[in-house]
CSV table of C-alpha atoms in Angstrom, one decimal:
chain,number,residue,atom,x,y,z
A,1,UNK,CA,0.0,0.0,0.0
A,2,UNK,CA,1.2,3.6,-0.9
A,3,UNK,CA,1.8,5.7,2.3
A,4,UNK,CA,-0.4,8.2,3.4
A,5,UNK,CA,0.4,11.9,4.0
A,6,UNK,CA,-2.2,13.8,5.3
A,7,UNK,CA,-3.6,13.7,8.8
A,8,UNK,CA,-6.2,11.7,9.8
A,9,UNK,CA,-8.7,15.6,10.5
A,10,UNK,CA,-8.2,15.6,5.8
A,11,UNK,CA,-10.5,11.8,6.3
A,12,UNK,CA,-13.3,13.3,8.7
A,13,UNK,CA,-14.3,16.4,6.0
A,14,UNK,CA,-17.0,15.7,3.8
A,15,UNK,CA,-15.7,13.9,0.5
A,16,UNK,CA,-17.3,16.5,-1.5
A,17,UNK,CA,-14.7,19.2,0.2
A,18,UNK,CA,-11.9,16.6,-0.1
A,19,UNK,CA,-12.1,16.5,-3.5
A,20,UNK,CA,-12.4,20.7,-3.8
A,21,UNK,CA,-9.1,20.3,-2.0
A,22,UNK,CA,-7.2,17.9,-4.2
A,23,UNK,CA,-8.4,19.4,-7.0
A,24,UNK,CA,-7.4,23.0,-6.7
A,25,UNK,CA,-3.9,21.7,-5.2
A,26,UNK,CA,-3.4,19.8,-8.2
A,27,UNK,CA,-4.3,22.7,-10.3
A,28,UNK,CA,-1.9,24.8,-8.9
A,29,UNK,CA,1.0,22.5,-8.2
A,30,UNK,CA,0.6,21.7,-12.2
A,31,UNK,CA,0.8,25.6,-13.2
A,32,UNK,CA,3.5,27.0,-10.9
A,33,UNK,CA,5.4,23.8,-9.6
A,34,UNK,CA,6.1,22.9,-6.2
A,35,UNK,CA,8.4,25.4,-5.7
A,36,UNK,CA,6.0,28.2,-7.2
A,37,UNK,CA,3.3,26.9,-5.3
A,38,UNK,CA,1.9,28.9,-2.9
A,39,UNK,CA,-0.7,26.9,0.1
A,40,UNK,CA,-2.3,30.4,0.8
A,41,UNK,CA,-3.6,30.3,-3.0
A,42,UNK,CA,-4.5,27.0,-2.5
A,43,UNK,CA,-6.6,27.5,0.7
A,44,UNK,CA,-8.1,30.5,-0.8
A,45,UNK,CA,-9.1,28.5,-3.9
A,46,UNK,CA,-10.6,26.1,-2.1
A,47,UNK,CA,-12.5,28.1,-0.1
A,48,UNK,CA,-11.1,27.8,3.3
A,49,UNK,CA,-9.0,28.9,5.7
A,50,UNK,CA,-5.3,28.4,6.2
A,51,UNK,CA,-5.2,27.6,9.7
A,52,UNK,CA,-8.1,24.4,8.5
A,53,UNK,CA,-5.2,23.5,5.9
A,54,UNK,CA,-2.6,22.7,7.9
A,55,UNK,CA,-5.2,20.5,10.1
A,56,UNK,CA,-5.2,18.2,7.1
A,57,UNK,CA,-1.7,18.7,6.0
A,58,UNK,CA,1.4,19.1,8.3
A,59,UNK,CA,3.3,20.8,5.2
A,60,UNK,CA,3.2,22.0,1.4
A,61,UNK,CA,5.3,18.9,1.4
A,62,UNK,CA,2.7,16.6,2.3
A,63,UNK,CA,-0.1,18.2,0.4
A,64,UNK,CA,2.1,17.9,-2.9
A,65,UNK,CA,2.8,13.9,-1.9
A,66,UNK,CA,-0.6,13.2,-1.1
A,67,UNK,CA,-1.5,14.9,-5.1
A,68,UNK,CA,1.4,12.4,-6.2
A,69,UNK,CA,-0.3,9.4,-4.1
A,70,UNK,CA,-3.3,9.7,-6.2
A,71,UNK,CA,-1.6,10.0,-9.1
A,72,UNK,CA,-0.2,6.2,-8.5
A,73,UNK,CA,-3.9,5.4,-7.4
A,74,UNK,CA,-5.1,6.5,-11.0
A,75,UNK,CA,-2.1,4.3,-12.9
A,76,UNK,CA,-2.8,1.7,-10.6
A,77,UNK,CA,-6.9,1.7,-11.6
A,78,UNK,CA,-5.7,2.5,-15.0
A,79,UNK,CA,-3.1,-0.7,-15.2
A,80,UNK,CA,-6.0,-3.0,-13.8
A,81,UNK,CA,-8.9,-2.0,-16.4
A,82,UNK,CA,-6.4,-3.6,-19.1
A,83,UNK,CA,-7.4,-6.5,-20.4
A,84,UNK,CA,-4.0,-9.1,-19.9
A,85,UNK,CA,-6.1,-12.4,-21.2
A,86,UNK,CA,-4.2,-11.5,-24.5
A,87,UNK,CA,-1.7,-11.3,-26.7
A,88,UNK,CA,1.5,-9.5,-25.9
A,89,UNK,CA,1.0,-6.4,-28.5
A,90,UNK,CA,-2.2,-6.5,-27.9
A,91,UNK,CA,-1.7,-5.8,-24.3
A,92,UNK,CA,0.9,-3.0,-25.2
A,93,UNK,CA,-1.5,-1.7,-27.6
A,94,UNK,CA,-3.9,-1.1,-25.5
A,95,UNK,CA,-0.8,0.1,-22.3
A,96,UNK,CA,0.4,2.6,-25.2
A,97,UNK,CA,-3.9,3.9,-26.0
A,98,UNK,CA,-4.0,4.3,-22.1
A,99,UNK,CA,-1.2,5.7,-21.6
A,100,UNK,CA,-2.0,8.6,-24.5
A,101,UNK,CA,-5.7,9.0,-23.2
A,102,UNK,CA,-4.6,9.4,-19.5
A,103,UNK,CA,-2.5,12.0,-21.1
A,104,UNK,CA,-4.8,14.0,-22.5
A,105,UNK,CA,-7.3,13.7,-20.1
A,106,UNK,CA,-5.4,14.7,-17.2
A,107,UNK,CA,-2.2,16.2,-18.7
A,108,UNK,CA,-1.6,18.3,-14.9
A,109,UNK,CA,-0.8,14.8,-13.2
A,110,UNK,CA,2.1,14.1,-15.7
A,111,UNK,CA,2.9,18.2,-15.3
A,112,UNK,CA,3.5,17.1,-11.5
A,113,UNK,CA,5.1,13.9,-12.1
A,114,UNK,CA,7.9,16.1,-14.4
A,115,UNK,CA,8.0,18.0,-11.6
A,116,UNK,CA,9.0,15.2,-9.8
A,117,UNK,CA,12.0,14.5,-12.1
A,118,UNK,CA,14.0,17.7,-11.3
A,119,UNK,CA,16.7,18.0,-8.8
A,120,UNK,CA,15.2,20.5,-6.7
A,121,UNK,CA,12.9,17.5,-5.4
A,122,UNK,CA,15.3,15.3,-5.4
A,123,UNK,CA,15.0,14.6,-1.3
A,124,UNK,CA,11.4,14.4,-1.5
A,125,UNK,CA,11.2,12.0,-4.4
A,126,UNK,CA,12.8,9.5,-1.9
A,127,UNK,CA,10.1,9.6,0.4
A,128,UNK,CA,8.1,8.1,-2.2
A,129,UNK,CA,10.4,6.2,-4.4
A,130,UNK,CA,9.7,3.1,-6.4
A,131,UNK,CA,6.1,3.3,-5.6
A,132,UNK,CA,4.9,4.3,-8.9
A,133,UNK,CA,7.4,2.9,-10.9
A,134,UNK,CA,7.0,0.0,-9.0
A,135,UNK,CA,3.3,-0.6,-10.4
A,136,UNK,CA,4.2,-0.3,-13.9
A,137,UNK,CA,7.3,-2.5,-13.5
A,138,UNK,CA,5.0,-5.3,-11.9
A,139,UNK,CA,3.1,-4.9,-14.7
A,140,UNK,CA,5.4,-4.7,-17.4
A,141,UNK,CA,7.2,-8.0,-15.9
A,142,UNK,CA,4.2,-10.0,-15.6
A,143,UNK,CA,3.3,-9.6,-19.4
A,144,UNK,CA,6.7,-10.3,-20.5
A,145,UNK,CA,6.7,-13.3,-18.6
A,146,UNK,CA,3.0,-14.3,-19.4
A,147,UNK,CA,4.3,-13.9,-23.5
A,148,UNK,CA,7.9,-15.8,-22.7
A,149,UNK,CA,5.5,-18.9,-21.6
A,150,UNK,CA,3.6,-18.4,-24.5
A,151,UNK,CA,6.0,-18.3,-26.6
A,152,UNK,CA,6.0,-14.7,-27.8
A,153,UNK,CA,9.1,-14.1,-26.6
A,154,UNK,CA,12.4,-15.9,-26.9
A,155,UNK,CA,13.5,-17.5,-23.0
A,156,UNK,CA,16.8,-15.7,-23.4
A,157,UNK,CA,16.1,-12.2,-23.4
A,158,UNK,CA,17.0,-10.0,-20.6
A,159,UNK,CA,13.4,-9.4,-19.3
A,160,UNK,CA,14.4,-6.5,-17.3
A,161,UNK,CA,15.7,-4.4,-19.7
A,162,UNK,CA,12.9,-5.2,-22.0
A,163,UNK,CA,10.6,-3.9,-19.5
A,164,UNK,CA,13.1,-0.7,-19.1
A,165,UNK,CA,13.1,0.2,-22.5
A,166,UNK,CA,8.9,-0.1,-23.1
A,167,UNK,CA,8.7,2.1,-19.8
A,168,UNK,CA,11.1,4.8,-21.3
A,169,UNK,CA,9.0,4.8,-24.2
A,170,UNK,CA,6.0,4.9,-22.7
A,171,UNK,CA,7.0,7.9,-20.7
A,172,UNK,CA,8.3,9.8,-23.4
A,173,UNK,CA,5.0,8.8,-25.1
A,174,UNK,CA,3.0,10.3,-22.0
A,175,UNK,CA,5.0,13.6,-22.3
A,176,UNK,CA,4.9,14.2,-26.0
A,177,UNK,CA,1.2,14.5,-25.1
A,178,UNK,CA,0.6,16.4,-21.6
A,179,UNK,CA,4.0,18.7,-21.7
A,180,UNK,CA,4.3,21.6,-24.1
A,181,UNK,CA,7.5,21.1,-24.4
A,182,UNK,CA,7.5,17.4,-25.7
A,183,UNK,CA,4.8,18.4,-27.9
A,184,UNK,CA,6.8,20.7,-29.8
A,185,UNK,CA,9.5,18.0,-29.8
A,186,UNK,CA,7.5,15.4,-31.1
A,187,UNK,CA,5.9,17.7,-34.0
A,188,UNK,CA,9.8,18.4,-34.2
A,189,UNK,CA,10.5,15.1,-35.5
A,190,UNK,CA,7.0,13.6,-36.5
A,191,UNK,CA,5.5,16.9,-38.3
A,192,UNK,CA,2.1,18.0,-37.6
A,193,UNK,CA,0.1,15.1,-39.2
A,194,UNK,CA,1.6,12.1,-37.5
A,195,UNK,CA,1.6,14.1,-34.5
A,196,UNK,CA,-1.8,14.8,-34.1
A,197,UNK,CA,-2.7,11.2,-35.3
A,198,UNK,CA,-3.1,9.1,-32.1
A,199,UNK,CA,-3.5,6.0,-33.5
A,200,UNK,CA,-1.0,5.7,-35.9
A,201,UNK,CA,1.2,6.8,-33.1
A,202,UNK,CA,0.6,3.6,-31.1
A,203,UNK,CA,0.6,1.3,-33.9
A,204,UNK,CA,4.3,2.5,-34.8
A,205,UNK,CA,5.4,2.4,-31.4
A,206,UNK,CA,3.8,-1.4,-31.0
A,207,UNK,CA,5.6,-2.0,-34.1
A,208,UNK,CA,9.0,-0.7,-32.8
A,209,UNK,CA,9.0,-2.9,-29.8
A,210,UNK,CA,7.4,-5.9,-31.9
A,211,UNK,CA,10.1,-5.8,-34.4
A,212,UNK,CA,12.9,-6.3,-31.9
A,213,UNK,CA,11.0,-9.4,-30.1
A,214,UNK,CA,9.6,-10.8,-33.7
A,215,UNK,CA,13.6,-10.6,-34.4
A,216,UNK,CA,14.5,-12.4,-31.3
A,217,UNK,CA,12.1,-15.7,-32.0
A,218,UNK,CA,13.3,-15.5,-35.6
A,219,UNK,CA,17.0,-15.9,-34.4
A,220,UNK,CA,16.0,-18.1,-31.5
A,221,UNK,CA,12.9,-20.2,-32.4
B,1,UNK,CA,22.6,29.7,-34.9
B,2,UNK,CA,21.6,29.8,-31.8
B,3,UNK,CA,19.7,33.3,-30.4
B,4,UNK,CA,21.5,35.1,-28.0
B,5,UNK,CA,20.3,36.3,-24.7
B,6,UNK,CA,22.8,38.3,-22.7
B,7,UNK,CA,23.3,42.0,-23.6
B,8,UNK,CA,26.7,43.1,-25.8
B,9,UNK,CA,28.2,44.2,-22.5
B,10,UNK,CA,28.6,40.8,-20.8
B,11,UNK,CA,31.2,40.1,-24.4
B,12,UNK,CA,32.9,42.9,-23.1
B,13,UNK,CA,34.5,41.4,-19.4
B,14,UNK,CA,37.4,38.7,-19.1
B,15,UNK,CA,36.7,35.4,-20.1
B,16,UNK,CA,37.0,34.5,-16.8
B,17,UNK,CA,35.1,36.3,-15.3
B,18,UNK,CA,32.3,35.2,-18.0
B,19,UNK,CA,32.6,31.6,-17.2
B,20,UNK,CA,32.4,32.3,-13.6
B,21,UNK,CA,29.4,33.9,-13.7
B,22,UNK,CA,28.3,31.2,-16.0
B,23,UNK,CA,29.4,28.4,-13.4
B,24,UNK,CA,27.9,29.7,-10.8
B,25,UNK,CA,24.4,30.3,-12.5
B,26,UNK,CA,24.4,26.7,-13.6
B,27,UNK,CA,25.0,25.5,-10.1
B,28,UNK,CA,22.3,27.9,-8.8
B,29,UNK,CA,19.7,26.7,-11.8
B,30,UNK,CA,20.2,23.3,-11.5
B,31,UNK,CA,20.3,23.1,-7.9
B,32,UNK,CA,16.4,25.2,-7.0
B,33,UNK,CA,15.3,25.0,-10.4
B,34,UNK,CA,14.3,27.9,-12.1
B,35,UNK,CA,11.8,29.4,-9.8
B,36,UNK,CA,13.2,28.8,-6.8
B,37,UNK,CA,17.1,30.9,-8.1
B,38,UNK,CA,17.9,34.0,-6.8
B,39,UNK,CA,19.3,35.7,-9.7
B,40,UNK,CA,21.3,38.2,-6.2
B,41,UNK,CA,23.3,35.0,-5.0
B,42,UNK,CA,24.3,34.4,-8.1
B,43,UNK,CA,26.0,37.8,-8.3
B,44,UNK,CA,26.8,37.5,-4.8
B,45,UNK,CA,28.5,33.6,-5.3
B,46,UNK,CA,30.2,35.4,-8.6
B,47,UNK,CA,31.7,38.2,-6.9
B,48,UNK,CA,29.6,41.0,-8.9
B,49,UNK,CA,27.2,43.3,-7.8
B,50,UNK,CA,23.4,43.0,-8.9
B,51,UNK,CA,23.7,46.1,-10.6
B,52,UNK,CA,26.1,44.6,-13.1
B,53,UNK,CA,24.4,41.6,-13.2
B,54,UNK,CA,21.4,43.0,-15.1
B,55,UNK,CA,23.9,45.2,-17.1
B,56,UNK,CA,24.6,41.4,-18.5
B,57,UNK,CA,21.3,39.9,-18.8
B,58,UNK,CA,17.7,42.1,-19.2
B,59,UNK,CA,16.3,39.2,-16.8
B,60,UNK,CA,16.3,36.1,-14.6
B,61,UNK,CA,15.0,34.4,-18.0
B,62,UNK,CA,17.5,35.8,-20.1
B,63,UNK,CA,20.6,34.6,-17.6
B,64,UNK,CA,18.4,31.5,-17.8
B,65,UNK,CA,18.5,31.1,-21.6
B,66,UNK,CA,21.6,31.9,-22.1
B,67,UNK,CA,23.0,29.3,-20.3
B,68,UNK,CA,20.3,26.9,-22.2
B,69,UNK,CA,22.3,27.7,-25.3
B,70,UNK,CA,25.3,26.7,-23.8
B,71,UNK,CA,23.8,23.3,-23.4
B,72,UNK,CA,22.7,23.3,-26.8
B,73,UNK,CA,26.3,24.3,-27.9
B,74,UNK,CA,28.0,21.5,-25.7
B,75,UNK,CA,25.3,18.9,-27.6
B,76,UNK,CA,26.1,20.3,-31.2
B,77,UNK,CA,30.0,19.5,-29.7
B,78,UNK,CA,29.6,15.9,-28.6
B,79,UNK,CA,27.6,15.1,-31.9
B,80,UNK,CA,30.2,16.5,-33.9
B,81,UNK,CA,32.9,14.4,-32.1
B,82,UNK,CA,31.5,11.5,-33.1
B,83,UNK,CA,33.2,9.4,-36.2
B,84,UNK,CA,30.2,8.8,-38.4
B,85,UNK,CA,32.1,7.5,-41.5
B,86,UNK,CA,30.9,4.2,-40.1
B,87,UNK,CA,28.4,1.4,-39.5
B,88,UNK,CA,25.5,2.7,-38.6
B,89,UNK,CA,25.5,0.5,-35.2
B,90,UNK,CA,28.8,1.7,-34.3
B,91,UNK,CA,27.6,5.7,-34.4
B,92,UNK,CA,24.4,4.4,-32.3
B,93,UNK,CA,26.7,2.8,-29.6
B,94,UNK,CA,29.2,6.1,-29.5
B,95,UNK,CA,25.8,8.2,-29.7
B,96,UNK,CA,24.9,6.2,-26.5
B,97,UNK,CA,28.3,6.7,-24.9
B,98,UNK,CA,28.6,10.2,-25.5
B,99,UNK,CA,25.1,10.7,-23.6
B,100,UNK,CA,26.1,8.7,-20.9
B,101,UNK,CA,29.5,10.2,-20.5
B,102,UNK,CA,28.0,14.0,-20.9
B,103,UNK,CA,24.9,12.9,-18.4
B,104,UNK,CA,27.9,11.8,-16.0
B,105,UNK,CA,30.1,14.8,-16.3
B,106,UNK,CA,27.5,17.2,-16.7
B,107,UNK,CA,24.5,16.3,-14.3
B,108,UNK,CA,23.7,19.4,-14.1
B,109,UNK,CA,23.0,20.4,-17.9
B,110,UNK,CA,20.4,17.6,-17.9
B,111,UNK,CA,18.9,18.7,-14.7
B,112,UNK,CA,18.4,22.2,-16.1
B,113,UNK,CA,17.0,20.6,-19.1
B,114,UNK,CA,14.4,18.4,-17.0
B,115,UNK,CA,13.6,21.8,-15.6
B,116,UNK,CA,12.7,23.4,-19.0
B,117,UNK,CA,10.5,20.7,-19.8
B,118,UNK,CA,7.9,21.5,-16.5
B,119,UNK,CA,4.7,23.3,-17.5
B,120,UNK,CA,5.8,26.8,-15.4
B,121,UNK,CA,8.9,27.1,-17.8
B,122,UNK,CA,6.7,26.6,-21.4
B,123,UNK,CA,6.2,30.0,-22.2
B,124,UNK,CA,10.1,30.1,-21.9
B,125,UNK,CA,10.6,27.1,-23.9
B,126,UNK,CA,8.8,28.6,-27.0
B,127,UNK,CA,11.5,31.1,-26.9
B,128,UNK,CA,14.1,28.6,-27.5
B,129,UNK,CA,11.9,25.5,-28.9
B,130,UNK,CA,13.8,23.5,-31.6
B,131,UNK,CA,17.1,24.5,-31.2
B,132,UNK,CA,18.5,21.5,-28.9
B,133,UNK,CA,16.2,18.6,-30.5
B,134,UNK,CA,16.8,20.6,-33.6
B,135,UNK,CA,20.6,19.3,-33.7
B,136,UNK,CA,20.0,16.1,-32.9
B,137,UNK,CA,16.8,15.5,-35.2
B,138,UNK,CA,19.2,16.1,-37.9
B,139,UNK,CA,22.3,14.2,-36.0
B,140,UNK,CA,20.0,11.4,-36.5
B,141,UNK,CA,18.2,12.1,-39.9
B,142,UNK,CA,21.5,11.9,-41.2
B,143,UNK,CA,23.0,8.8,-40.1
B,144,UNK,CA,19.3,6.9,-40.6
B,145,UNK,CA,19.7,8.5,-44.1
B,146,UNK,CA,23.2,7.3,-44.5
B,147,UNK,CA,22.3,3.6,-43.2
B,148,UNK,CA,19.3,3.4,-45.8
B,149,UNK,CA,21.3,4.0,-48.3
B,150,UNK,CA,24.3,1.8,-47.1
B,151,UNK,CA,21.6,-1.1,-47.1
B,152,UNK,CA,21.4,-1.6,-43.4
B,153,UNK,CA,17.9,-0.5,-42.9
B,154,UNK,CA,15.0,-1.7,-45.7
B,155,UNK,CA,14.3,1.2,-47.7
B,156,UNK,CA,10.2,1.1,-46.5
B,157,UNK,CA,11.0,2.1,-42.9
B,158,UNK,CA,9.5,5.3,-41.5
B,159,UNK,CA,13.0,7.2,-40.8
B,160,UNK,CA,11.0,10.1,-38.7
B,161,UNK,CA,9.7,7.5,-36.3
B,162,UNK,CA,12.8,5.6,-35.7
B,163,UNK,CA,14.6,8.8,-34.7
B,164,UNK,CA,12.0,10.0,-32.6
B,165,UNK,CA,12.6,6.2,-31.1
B,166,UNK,CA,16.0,6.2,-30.9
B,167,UNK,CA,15.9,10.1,-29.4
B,168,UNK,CA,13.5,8.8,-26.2
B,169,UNK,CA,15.6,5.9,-25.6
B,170,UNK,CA,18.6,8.3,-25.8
B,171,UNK,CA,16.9,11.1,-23.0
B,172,UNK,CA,15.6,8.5,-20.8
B,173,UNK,CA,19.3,7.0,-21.0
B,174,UNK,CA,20.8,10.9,-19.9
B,175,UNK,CA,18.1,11.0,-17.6
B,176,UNK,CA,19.2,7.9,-16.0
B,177,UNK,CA,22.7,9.0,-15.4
B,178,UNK,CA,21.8,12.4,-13.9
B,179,UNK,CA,18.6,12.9,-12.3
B,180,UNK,CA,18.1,11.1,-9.1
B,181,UNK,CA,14.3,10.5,-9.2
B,182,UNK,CA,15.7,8.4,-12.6
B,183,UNK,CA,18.6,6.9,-11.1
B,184,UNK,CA,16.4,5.4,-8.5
B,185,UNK,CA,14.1,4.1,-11.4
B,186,UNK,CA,16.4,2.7,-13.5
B,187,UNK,CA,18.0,1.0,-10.2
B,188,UNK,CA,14.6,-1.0,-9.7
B,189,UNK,CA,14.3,-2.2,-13.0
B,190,UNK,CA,17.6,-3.4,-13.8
B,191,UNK,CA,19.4,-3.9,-10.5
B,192,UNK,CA,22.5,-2.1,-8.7
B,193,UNK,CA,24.4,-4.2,-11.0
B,194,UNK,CA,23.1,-3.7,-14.2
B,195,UNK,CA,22.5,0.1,-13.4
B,196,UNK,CA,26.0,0.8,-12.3
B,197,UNK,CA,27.4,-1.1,-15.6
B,198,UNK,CA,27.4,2.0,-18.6
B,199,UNK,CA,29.1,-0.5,-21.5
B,200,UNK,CA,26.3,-3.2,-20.3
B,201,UNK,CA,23.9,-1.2,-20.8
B,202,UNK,CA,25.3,0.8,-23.6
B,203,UNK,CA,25.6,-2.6,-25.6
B,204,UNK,CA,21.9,-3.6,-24.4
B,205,UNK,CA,20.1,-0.4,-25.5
B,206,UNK,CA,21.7,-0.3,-28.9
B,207,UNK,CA,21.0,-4.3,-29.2
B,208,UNK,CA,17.3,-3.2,-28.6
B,209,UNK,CA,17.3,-0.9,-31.8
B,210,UNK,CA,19.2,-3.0,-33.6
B,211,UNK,CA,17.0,-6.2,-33.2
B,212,UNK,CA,14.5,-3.8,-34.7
B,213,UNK,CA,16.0,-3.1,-37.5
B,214,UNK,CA,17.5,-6.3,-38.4
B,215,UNK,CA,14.0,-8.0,-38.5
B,216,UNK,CA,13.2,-5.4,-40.5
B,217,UNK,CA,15.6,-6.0,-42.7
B,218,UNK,CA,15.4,-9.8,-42.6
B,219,UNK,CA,11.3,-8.8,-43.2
B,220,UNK,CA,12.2,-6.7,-46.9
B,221,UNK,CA,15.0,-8.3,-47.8
C-alpha cells in the first residue's frame, strides 16, 4: 500500500470538500510547480482557511505527496482495467492507447510527475520512491513473462531491460502529449500530421517494440 | 545559430570572469530550479554586484537562456565528435556513450533541461523550442539516411519514427545517469548491477534498436 500523508482531521471532511481540496492543489502544483506553489492560493481557492489547511496537511510537502499518491492510485486503476487475457502487442497496444488518453485527459498529473524528475525534489522524491514505478514495473514483468510462456518471446532475453526500455518509451510517449515542451519536440520530428494522429502513433510504437522481439524468436525459435 | 540572450556588454569582461558567472548560475539553476534561483546570490557567489548583473542579462530568464544555449552548444559538440564514417550500429553505440559520459560529467545540464520541460517554464521554452532537438533531429536524420542507403535499414521504414525512437531511448538514458528520481528508477528495474554497468547497458540499449531493425531488414530483404 502507498503511504499516506495527510492527517487523519483531511479523512473526517465531507468527500465532497476533499475533493475541492485535491483538485485545486493539483491545479496549482501543475501551473507554478512545487516550488512556485503557494498553500495560501490553495486554501483560498478552495474556499477555506489556512489555519483548516494545515489540520489536514502538516506541510506544502505533504499536500504535494498526497496529489502524487493519487496519481499512483489512478495508474494503478488505469493498469487493472487492461485487459491481460491476450496477446503481448495486444496488451501493449492497449498500455500505449492508455497511456495517450490518461495524457490528455489529465495532462496536470504528468505536469507534477515532471515535476517530480528535477533536482530541486530530489530529497522528497525518496520519500516516495519506487512506488509508482514499481506498479508499472509489476506490470510490465508479468506480461513479459505471461508472452515468454507463450511463446511470444524468446526464453533468453534480458526481461528487465525489455521492460526498461517499453517504460522509457511509454513515458516519453505520455509527455509528447501532456508537456508543451514534448509536444513541440514530437511535432519536431514527427511533423504536424503524425503528431496529431493518435492511433497511428501507437501502432508505430507497437511496431518498434514488436520488431525487436519478432527478431529475437526468428534468431531463436 | 543559436539566439543570443545576454546583452553586448557581458562580451565585453574577461573570459573568466564570464565563465564564472556562467558556473555559478548553472550551479544555482540546476540546484532550485528555475523558480526557486535568486538571480542576487548568483552575483553575490560570482563576486559582482546585482547592478552589473542585469547590465549582462535584461532578466532572470535571459541569464536562464543563455546558459540553455550553452547546453545546446555542448550537444552540437559531442555530436560532432562522433566518427560517423561508419556502421550505422557503431555511431548508435558512441551516440549512446557520448550521452552517458556528458549525463555523467555534466548532471547538471540535464537537470536544467528536465527543468525546462515543467509546465511553469513553457512559455520560456517557446522562446528557444527547436534548437536543442533541432541538432539532434538532424544528428539522427543523417545517419538513418546514410544507413538506408548503405543497405542496413530496408528502404520502407518510416525514418522520422525511428529517430523519434532512438531520441527517447537516448533522453531516458541521460536522464538515468543524472537525475536522481531516474537513477532510483532505473535501479529498480535493472538492478544495482546492471544500473552501475554503462558499457552493459550501452551494448543492451543499442542491441534493442538494432533487433528492430534487423527484423526489418530480414522482413524486406
Amino acid at each position: 500500500m502507498a503511504r499516506v500523508f495527510h492527517k487523519p482531521t483531511f479523512e473526517r471532511i465531507p468527500e465532497e470538500r476533499q475533493e475541492r481540496i485535491l483538485r485545486e492543489s493539483i491545479k496549482e502544483f501543475a501551473a507554478n510547480g512545487y516550488l512556485g506553489t503557494n498553500i495560501n492560493a490553495i486554501a483560498e481557492n478552495a474556499g477555506i482557511s489556512i489555519g483548516s489547511m494545515y489540520s489536514y496537511f502538516a506541510s506544502k510537502e505533504d499536500l504535494f505527496l498526497t496529489i502524487v499518491n493519487r496519481q499512483f492510485a489512478l495508474l494503478e486503476r488505469l493498469l487493472s482495467s487492461i485487459d491481460t487475457e491476450t496477446s503481448f502487442f495486444l496488451i501493449l497496444e492497449e498500455l500505449f492507447r492508455v497511456t495517450m488518453k490518461s495524457a490528455l485527459q489529465h495532462p496536470e498529473l504528468s505536469q507534477i510527475y515532471l515535476n517530480i524528475t528535477t533536482s530541486p525534489l530530489a530529497a522528497m522524491a525518496s520519500r516516495i520512491s519506487g512506488t509508482m514505478e514499481g506498479h508499472m514495473a509489476v506490470f510490465l514483468r508479468r506480461i513479459i513473462g505471461q508472452a515468454k510462456q507463450a511463446g511470444e518471446i524468446e526464453p533468453g532475453l534480458n526481461e528487465d531491460f525489455l521492460a526498461f526500455c517499453i517504460d522509457n518509451l511509454l513515458m516519453m510517449f505520455q509527455f509528447s502529449f501532456s508537456s508543451e515542451y514534448y509536444r513541440q519536440r514530437m511535432r519536431l520530428y514527427l511533423g504536424e500530421k503524425l503528431s496529431e494522429d493518435g492511433e497511428e502513433l501507437i501502432r508505430q510504437s507497437v511496431g518498434f517494440v514488436r520488431n525487436q522481439l519478432r527478431h529475437s524468436s526468428l534468431a531463436n525459435p
